[in-house]
mmCIF file of C-alpha atoms in Angstrom:
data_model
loop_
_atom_site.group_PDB
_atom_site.id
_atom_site.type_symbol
_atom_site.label_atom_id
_atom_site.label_comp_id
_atom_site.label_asym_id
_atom_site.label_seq_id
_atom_site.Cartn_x
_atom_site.Cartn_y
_atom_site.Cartn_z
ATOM 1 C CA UNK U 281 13.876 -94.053 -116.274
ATOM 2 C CA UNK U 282 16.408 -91.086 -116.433
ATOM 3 C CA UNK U 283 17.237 -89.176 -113.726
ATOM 4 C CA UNK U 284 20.010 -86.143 -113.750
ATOM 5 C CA UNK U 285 23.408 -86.466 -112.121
ATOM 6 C CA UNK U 286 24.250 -83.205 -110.657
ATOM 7 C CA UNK U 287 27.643 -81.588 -111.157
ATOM 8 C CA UNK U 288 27.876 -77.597 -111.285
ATOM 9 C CA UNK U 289 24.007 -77.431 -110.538
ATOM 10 C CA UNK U 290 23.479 -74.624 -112.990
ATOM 11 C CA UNK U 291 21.374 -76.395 -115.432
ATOM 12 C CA UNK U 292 19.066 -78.660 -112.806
ATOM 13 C CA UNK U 293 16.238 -76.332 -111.675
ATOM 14 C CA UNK U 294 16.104 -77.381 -107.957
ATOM 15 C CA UNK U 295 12.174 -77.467 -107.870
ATOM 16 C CA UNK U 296 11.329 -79.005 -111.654
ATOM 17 C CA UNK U 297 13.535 -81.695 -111.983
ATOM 18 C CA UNK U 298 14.044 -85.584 -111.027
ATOM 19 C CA UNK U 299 17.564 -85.101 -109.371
ATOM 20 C CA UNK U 300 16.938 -86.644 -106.206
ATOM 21 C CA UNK U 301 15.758 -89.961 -107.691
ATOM 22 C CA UNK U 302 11.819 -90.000 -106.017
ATOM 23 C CA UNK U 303 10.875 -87.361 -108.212
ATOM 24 C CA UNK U 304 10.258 -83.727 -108.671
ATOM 25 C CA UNK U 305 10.426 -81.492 -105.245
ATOM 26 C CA UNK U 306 7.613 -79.543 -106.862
ATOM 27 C CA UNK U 307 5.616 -83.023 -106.939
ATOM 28 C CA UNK U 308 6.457 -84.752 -104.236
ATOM 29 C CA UNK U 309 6.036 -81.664 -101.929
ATOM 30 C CA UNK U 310 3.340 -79.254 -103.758
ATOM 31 C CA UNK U 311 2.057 -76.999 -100.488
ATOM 32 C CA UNK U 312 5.832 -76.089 -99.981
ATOM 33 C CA UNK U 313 6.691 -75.326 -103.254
ATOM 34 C CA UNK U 314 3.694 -72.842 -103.623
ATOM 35 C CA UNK U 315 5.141 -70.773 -100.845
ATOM 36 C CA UNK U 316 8.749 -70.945 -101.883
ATOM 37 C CA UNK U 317 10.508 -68.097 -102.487
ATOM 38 C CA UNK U 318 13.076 -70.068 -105.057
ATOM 39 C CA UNK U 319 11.055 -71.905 -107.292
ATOM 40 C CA UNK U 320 13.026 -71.273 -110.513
ATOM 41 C CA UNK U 321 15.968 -70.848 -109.116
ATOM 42 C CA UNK U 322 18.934 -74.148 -109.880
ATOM 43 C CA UNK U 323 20.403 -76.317 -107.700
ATOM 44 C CA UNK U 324 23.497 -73.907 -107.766
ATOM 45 C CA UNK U 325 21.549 -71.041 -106.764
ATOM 46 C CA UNK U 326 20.206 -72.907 -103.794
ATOM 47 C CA UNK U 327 22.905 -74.915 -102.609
ATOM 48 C CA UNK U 328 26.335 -73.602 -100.461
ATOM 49 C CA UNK U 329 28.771 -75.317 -98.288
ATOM 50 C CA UNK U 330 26.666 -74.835 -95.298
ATOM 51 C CA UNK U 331 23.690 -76.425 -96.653
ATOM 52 C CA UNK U 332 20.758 -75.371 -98.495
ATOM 53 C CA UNK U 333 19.118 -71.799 -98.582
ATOM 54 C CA UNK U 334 15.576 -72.343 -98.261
ATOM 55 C CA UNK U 335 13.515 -69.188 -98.120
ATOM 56 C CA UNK U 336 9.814 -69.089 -97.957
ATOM 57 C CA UNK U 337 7.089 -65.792 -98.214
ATOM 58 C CA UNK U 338 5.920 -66.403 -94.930
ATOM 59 C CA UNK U 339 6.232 -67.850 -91.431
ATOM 60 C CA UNK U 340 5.519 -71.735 -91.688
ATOM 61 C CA UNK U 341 2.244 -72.702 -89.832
ATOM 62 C CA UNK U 342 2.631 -75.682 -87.318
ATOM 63 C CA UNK U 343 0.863 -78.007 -89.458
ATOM 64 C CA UNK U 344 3.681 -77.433 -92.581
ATOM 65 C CA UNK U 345 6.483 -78.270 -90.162
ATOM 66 C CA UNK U 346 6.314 -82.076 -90.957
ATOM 67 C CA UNK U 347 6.208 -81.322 -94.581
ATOM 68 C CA UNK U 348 9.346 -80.008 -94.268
ATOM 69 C CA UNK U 349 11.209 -82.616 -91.984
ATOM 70 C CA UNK U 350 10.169 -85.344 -94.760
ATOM 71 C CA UNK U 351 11.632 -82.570 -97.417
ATOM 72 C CA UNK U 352 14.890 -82.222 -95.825
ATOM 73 C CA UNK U 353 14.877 -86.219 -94.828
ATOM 74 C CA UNK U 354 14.762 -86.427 -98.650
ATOM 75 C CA UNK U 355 17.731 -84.544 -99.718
ATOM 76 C CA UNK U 356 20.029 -84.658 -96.847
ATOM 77 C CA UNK U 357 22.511 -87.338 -98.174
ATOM 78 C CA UNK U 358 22.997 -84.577 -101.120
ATOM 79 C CA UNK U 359 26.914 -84.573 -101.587
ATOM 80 C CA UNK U 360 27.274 -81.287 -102.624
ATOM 81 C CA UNK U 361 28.210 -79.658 -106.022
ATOM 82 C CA UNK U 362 31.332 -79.865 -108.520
ATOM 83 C CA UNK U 363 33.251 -79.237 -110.975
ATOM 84 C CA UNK U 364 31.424 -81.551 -113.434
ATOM 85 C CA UNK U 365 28.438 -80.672 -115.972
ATOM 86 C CA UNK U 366 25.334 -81.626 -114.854
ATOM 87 C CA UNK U 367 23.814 -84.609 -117.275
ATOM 88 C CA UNK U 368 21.227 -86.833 -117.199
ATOM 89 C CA UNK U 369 21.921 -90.678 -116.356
ATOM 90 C CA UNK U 370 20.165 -93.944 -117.075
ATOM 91 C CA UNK U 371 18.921 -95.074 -113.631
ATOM 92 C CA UNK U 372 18.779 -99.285 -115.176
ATOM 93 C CA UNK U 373 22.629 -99.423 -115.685
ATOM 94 C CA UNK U 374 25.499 -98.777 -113.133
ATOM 95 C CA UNK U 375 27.509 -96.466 -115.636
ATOM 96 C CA UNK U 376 24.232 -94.647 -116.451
ATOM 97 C CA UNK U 377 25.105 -94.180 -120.007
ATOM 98 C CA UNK U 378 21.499 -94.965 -122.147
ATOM 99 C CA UNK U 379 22.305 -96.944 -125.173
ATOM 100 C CA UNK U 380 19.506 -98.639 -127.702
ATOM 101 C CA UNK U 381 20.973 -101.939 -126.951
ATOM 102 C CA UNK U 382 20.627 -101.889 -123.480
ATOM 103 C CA UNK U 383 16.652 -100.337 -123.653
ATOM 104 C CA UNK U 384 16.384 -103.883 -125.424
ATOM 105 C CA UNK U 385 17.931 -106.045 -123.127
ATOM 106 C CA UNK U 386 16.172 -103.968 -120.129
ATOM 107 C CA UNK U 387 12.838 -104.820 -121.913
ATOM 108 C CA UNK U 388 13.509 -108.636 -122.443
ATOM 109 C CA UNK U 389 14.579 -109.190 -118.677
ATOM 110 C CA UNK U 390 11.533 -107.069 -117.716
ATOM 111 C CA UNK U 391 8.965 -109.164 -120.150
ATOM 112 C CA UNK U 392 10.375 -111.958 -118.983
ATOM 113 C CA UNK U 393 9.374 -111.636 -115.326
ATOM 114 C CA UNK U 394 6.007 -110.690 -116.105
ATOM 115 C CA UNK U 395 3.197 -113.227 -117.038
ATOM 116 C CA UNK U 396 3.449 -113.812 -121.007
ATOM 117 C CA UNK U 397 -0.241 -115.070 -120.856
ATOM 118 C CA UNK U 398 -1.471 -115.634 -124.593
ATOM 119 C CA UNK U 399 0.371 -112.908 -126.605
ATOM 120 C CA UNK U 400 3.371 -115.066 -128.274
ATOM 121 C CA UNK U 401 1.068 -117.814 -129.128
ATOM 122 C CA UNK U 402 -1.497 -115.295 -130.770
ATOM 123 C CA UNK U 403 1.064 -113.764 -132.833
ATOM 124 C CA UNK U 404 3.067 -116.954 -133.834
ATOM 125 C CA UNK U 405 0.126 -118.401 -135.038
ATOM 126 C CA UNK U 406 -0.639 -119.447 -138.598
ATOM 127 C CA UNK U 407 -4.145 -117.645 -138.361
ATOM 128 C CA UNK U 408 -4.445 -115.424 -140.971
ATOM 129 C CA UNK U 409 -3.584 -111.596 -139.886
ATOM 130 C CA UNK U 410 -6.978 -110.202 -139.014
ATOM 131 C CA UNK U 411 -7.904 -112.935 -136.969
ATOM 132 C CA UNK U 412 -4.892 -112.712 -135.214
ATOM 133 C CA UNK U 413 -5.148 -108.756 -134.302
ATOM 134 C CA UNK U 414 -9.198 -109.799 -133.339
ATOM 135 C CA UNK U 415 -8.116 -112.611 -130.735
ATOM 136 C CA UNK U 416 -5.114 -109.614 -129.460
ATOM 137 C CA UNK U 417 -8.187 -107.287 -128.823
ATOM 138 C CA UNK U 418 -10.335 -109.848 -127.564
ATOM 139 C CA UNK U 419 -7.268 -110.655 -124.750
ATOM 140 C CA UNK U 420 -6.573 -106.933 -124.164
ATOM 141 C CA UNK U 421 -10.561 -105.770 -123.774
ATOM 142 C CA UNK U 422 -10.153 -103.555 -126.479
ATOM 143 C CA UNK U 423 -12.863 -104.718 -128.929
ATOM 144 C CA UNK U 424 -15.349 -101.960 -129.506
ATOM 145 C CA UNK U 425 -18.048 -103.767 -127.530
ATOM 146 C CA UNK U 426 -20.596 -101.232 -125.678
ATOM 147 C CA UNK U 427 -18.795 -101.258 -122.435
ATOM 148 C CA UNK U 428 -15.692 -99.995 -124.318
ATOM 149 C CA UNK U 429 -17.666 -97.384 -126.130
ATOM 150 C CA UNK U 430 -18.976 -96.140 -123.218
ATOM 151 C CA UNK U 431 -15.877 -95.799 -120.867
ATOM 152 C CA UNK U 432 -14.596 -93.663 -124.377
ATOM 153 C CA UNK U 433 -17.600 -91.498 -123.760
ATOM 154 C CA UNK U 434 -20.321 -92.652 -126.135
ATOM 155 C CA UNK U 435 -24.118 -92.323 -124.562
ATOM 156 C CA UNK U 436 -25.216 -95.518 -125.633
ATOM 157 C CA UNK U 437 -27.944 -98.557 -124.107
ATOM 158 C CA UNK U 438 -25.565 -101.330 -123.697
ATOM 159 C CA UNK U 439 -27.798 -104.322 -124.791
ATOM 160 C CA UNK U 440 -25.981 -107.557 -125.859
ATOM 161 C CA UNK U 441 -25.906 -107.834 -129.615
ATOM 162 C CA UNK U 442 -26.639 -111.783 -129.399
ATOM 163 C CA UNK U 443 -28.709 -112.458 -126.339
ATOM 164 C CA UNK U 444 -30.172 -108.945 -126.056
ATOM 165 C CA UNK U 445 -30.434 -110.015 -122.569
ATOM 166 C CA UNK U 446 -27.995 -108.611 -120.632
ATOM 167 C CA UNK U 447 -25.277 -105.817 -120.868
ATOM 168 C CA UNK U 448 -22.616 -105.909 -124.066
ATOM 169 C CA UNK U 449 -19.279 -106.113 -122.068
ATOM 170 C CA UNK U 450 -16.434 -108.265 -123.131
ATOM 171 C CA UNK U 451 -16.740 -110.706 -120.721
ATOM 172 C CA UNK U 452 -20.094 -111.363 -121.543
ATOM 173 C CA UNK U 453 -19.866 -110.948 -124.908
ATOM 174 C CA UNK U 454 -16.977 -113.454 -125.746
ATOM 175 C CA UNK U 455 -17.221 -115.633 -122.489
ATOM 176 C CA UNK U 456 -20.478 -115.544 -120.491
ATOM 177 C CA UNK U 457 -23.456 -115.009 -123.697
ATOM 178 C CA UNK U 458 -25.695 -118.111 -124.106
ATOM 179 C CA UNK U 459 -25.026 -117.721 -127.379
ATOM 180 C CA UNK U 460 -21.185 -117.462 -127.225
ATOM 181 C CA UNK U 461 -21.203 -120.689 -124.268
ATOM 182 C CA UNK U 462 -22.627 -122.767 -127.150
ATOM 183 C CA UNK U 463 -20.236 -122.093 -129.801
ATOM 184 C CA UNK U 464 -17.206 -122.472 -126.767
ATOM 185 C CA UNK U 465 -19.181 -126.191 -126.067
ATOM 186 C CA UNK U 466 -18.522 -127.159 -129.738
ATOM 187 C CA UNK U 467 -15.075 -126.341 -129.308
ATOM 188 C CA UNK U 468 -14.363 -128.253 -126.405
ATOM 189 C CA UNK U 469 -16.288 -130.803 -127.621
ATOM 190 C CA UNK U 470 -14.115 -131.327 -130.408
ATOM 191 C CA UNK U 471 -10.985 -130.809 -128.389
ATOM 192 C CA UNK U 472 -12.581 -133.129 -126.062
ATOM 193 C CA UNK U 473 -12.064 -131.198 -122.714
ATOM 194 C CA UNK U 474 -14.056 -129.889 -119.855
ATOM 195 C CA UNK U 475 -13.263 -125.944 -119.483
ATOM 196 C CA UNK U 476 -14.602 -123.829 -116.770
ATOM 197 C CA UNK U 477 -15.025 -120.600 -118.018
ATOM 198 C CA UNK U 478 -12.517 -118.245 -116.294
ATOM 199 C CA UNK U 479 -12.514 -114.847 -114.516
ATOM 200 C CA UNK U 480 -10.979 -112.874 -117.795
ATOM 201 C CA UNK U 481 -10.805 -113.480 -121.361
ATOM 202 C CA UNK U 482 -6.919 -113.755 -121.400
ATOM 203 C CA UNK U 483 -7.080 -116.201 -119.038
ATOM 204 C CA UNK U 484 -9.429 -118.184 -121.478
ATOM 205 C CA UNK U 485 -7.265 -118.018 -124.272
ATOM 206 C CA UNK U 486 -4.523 -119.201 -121.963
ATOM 207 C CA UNK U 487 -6.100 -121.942 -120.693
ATOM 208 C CA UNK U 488 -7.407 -122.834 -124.513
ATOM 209 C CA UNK U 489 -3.955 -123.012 -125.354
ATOM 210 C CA UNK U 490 -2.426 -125.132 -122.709
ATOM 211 C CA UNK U 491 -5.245 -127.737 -122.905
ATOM 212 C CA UNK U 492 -7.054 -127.298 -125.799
ATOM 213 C CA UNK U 493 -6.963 -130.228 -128.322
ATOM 214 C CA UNK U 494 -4.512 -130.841 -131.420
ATOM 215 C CA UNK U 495 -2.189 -127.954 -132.430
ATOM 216 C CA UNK U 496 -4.042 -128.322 -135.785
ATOM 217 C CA UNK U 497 -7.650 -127.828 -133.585
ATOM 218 C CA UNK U 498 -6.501 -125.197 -132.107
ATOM 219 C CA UNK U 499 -5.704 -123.392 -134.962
#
């Protein structure tokens, strides 16, 4: 989210840093930058009134010529250096300046255009604590079921702790078990709904939550 504002040049290393805006020139364009002659040199090193002073090791081959037609596409609306200090600017506000306040705002208007699925209602809950921080895991996949253990690296025969019919992964575990579908059936039985079981185990909580039964049930 910060990107550097370019005055003199002499502190933004032309190659290594995010002053263009799309990211590092070493990134964005690695098969030039490994036959660059100027790879630590700054943006005030590389930079005069005629344009920029690109040297490179050796001849370009045919096939590198595009690379560098997108390069200089890239940085051709580069105004030129000043008098001013380089800094670095916050890219989410107009005057750039980064305050705490405004990371806070930025991260409300952001959470609010994303899907708040079951997270505020999990937390607001009067559950106590550590069922709370169970049903968060449940929602985010992060229970140590085998599946998880296994993507962390464990060598382990995923066998479902209740069924010990079919593979432990959180869908099946909390959603899909015969065992698990049974104690879901009481609770919908009590809430006195039909619920299809959906694709993900956030989406179950959500839908438990807009049509389960009672507030009090549901808790």
């Amino acid at each position: 989210t910060l990107k550097v504002r370019v005055g003199r040049g002499d502190k933004v290393l032309f190659w290594e840093e995010d002053w263009s805006g799309h990211g590092t020139l070493h990134s964005l364009f690695p098969g030039l930058f490994s036959i660059s002659l100027n790879t630590g040199c700054s943006i005030q090193e590389m930079w005069s009134p005629q344009g920029w002073n690109l040297t490179f090791r050796r001849p370009l081959n045919d096939w590198e010529i595009p690379w560098v037609v997108d390069f200089l596409t890239l940085i051709r609306n580069f105004p030129g250096t000043n008098t001013d200090a380089d800094k670095l600017i916050w890219r989410h506000h107009n005057d750039g300046i980064f305050t705490v306040n405004r990371v806070y705002k930025r991260g409300l208007s952001v959470a609010a255009g994303r899907s708040t699925g079951p997270w505020n209602t999990i937390w607001k809950s009067v559950a106590p604590n550590k069922v709370k921080c169970f049903t968060w895991l449940v929602a985010r996949k992060a229970c140590l079921t085998h599946e998880a253990l296994q993507k962390s690296g464990s060598i382990i025969a995923s066998r479902c702790l209740l069924c010990k019919e079919a593979l432990e992964t959180n869908k099946h575990f909390f959603m899909h078990c015969k065992v698990t579908t049974q104690v879901w059936a009481m609770f919908t039985s009590i809430a006195g709904i039909n619920l299809i079981m959906p694709e993900h185990t956030a989406y179950l909580l959500s839908c438990w939550i807009r049509r389960g039964g009672s507030k009090n049930q549901k808790r």
